Coordinates of C-alpha atoms in Angstrom, one line a residue:
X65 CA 0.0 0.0 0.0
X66 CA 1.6 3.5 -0.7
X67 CA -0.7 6.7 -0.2
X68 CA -0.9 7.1 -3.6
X69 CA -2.1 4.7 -6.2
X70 CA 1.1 4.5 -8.4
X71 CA 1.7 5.8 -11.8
X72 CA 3.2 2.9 -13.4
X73 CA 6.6 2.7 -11.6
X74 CA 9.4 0.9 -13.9
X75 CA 12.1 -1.2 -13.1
X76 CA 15.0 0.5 -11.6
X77 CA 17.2 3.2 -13.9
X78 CA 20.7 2.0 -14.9
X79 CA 23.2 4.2 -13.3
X80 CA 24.7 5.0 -16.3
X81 CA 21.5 6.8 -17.9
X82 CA 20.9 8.2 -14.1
X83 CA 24.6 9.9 -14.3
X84 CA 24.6 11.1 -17.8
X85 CA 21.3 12.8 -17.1
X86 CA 21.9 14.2 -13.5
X87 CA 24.9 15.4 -14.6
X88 CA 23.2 17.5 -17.5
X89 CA 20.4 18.6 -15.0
X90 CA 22.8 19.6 -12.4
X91 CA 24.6 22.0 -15.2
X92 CA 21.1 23.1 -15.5
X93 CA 20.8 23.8 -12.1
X94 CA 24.1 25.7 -12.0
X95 CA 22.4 28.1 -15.5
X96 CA 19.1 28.4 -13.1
X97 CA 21.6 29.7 -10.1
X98 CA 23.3 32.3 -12.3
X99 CA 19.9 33.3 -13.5
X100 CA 18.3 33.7 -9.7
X101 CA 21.4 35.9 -8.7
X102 CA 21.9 38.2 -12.1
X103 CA 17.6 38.3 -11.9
X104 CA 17.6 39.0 -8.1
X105 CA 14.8 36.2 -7.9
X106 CA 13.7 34.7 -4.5
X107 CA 13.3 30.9 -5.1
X108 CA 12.1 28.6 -2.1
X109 CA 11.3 25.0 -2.9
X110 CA 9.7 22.7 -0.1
X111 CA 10.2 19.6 0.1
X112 CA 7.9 17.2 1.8
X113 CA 7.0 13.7 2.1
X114 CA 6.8 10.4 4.4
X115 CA 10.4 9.2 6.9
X116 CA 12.5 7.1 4.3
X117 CA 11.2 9.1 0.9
X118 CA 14.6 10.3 -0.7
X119 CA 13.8 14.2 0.3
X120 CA 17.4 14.4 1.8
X121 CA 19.3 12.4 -1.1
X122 CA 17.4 14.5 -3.8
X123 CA 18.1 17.8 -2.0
X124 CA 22.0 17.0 -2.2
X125 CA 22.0 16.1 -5.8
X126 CA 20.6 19.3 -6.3
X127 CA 23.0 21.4 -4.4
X128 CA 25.9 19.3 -5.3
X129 CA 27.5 21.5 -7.6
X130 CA 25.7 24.8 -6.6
X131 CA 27.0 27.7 -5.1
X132 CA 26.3 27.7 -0.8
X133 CA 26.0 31.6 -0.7
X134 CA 23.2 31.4 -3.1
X135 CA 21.8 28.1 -2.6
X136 CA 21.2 27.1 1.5
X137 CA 19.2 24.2 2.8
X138 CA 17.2 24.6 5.5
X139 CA 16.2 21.7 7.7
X140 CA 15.0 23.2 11.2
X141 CA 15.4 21.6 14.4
X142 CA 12.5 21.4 17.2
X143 CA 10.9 24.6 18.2
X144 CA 12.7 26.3 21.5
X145 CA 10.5 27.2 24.0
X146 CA 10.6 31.3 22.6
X147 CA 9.9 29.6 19.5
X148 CA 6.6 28.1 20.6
X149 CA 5.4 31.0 21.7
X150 CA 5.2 32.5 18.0
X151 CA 3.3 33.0 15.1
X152 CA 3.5 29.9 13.9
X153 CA 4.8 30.9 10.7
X154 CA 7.4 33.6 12.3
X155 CA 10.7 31.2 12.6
X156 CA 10.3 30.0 8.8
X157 CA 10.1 33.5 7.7
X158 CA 13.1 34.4 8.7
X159 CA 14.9 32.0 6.8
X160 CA 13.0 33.3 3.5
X161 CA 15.6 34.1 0.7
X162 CA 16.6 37.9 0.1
X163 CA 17.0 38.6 -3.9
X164 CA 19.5 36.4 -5.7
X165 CA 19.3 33.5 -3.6
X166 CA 17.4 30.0 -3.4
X167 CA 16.0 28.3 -0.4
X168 CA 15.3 24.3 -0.1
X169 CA 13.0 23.6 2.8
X170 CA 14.5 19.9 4.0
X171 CA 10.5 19.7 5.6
X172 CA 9.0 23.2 6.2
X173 CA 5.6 24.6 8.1
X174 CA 4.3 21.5 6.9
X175 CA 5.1 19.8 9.8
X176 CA 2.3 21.1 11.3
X177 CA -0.1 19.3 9.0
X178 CA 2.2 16.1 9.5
X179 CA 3.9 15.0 12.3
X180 CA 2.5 17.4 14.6
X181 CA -1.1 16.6 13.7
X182 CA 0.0 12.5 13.9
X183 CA 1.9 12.6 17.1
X184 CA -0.3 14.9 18.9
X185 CA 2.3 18.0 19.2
X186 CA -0.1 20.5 18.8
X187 CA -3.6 21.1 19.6
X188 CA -6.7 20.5 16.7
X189 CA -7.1 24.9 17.5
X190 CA -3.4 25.0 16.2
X191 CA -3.9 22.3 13.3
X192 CA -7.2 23.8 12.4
X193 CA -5.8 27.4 12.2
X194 CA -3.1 26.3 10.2
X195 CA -4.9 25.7 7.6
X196 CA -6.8 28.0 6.7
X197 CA -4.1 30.4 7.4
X198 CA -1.1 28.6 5.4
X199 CA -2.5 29.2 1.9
X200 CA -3.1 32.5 3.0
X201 CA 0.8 32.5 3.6
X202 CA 1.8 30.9 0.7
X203 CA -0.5 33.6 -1.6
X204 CA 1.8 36.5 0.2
X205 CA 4.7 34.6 -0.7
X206 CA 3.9 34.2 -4.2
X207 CA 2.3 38.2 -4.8
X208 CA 5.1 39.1 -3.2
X209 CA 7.5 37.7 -6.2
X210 CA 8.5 34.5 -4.2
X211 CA 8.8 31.6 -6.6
X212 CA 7.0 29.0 -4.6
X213 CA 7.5 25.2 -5.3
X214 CA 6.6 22.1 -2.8
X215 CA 7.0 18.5 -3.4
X216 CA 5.6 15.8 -2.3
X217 CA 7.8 12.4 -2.2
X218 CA 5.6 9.7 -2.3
X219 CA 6.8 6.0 -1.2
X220 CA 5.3 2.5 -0.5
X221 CA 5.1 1.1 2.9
X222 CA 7.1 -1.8 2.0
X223 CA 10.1 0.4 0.6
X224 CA 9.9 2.8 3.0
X225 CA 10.5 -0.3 5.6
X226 CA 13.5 -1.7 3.4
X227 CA 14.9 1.5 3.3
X228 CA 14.6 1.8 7.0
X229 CA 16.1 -1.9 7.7
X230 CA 19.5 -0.6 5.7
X231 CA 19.7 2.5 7.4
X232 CA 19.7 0.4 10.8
X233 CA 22.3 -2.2 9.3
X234 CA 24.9 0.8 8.2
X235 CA 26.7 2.8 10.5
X236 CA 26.9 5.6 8.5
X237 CA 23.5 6.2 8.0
X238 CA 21.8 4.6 11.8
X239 CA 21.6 8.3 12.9
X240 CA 19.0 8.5 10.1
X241 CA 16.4 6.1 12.3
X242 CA 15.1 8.0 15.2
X243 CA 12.3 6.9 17.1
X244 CA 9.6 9.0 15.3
X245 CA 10.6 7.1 12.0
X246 CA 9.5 3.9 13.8
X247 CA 5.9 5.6 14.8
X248 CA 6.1 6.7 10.9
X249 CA 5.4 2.4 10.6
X250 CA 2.9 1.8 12.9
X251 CA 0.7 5.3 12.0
X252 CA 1.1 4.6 8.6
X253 CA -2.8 5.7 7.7
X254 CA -2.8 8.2 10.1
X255 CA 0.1 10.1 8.4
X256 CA -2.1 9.3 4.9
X257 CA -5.5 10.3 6.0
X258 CA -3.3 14.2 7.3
X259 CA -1.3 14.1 3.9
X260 CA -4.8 13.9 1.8
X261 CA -6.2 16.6 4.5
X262 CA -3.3 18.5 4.0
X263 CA -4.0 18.2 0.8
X264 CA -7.7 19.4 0.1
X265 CA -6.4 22.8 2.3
X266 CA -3.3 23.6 0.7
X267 CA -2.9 22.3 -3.0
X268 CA -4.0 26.1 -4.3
X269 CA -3.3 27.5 -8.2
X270 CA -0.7 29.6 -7.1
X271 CA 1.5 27.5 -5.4
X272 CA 0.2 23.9 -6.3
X273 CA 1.9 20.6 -5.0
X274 CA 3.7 18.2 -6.9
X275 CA 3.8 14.7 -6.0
X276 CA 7.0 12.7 -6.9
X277 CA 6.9 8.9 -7.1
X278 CA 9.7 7.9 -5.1
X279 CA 10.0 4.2 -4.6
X280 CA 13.2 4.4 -7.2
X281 CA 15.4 7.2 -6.2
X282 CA 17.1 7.6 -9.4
X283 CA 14.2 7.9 -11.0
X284 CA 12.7 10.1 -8.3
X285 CA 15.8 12.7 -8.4
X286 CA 15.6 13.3 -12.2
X287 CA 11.9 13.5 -12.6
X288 CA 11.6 15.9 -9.8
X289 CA 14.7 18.3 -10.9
X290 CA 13.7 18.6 -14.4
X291 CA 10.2 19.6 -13.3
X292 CA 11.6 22.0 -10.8
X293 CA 13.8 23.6 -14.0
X294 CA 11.0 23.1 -16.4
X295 CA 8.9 25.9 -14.0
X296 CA 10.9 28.6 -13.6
X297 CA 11.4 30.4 -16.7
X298 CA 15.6 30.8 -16.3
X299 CA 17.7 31.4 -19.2
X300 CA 21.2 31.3 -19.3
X301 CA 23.7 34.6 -18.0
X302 CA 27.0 34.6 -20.0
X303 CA 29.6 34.3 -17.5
X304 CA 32.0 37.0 -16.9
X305 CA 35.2 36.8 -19.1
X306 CA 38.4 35.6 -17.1
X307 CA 41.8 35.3 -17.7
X308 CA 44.4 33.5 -15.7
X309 CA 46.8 35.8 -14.9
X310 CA 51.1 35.3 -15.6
X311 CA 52.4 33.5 -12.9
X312 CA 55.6 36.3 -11.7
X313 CA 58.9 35.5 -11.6
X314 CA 60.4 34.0 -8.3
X315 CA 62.3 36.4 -6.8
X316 CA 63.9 34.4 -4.2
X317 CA 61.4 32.8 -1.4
X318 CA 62.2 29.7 0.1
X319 CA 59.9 27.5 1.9
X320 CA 60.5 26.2 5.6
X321 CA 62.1 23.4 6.2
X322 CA 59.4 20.5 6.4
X323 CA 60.3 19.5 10.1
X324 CA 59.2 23.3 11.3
X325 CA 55.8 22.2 10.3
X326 CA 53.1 19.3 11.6
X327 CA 51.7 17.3 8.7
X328 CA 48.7 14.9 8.9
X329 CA 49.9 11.2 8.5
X330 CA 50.1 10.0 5.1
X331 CA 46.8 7.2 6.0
X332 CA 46.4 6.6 2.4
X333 CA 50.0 5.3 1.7
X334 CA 48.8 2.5 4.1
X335 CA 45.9 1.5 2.7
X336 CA 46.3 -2.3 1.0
X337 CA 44.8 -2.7 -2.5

């Protein structure tokens, strides 16, 4: 069962048609940067979607090659206790981008219509105000310039449990299973009956989700950055004209003896083939 009926999911994309075509997306993605900074355009695009979806993954393919002064993630932590006492909407405002820069929302205000609804971390007052007052938000956003996109990564409840089982096998990645994932199993229809509330409340013309089928990353990365690029009207900015400069003549420095200095152990030279 996955909370969406699936569109016709293929097998799984060779790697070597996922790399060619990241790659030319990514180069893409760099043209769309330029664009954002020489326009002075705001771009924020949320990304949303059930514990285990390939939100994270996708967001670093995206940024991979992108400038960080322009492009920033933003993946909030728990509300302090001053944060609490907000406008709900107040601590995600401020991380809104100024002109020439781009904004990925790593989950966003929607955790109010998720996980907080689920779990109980806020009251049906809160939930209830949220949304009616969210689209009203997101319409600011939007008259205000703010190109506005939000995806929604879709996965089945037995992928979503695979992925979960290799994340607890591999030491590099166990600090991605917390205990919410694990009520993320066992609430499974409660998270799909707030996702399709969510839904009916929020899914307006001017800032409209997008679901992406996620059940194959590869897949799910590509289809959901050419979207992104193929709605927002970028062109291309010629790059400014450089020149490596001569290289002057020595004119009689000499380096410090090695021995003054502390080097990092050669680990590599160890390493057995």
């Amino acid at each position: 069962m996955s909370d969406e009926k699936s569109s016709g999911q293929r097998g799984k994309l060779p790697r070597s048609l996922y790399e060619r075509e990241l790659y030319r997306l990514q180069t893409e993605l760099v043209k769309l940067q330029e664009w954002v900074r020489a326009e002075g355009a705001r771009l924020v695009v949320v990304f949303e979607g059930r514990d285990a979806a390939g939100k994270g993954s996708t967001i670093k393919r995206v940024t991979e090659h992108l400038n960080p002064r322009v492009a920033r993630i933003v993946a909030l932590p728990r509300p302090t206790e001053r944060e609490r006492g907000q406008w709900y909407f107040q601590r995600y405002a401020e991380h809104l981008p100024a002109a020439g820069e781009v904004v990925l929302l790593d989950r966003s205000w929607y955790n109010r219509a998720g996980v907080e609804r689920v779990m109980g971390f806020c009251t049906m007052e809160e939930y209830q105000r949220f949304l009616r007052q969210c689209p009203i938000f997101e319409r600011m956003l939007v008259e205000d310039g703010i190109l506005l996109r939000k995806y929604w990564f879709s996965v089945s409840d037995s992928v979503q449990e695979e992925r979960f089982r290799r994340r607890l096998q591999d030491p590099t990645r166990r600090w991605k299973l917390s205990p919410m994932d694990l009520e993320s199993i066992t609430r499974w229809e409660a998270y799909s009956r707030a996702k399709d509330e969510m839904f009916v409340h929020t899914d307006i013309s001017e800032a409209p989700w997008y679901v992406v089928e996620s059940d194959d990353k590869r897949r799910a990365r590509l289809n959901m950055i050419a979207h992104l690029l193929s709605t927002v009207p970028y062109e291309a900015v010629a790059p400014p004209v450089i020149e490596l400069p001569r290289r002057p003549p020595a004119t009689g420095y000499q380096r410090p003896p090695r021995d003054l200095q502390t080097y990092v152990p050669d680990h590599a030279s160890e390493l057995r083939k």
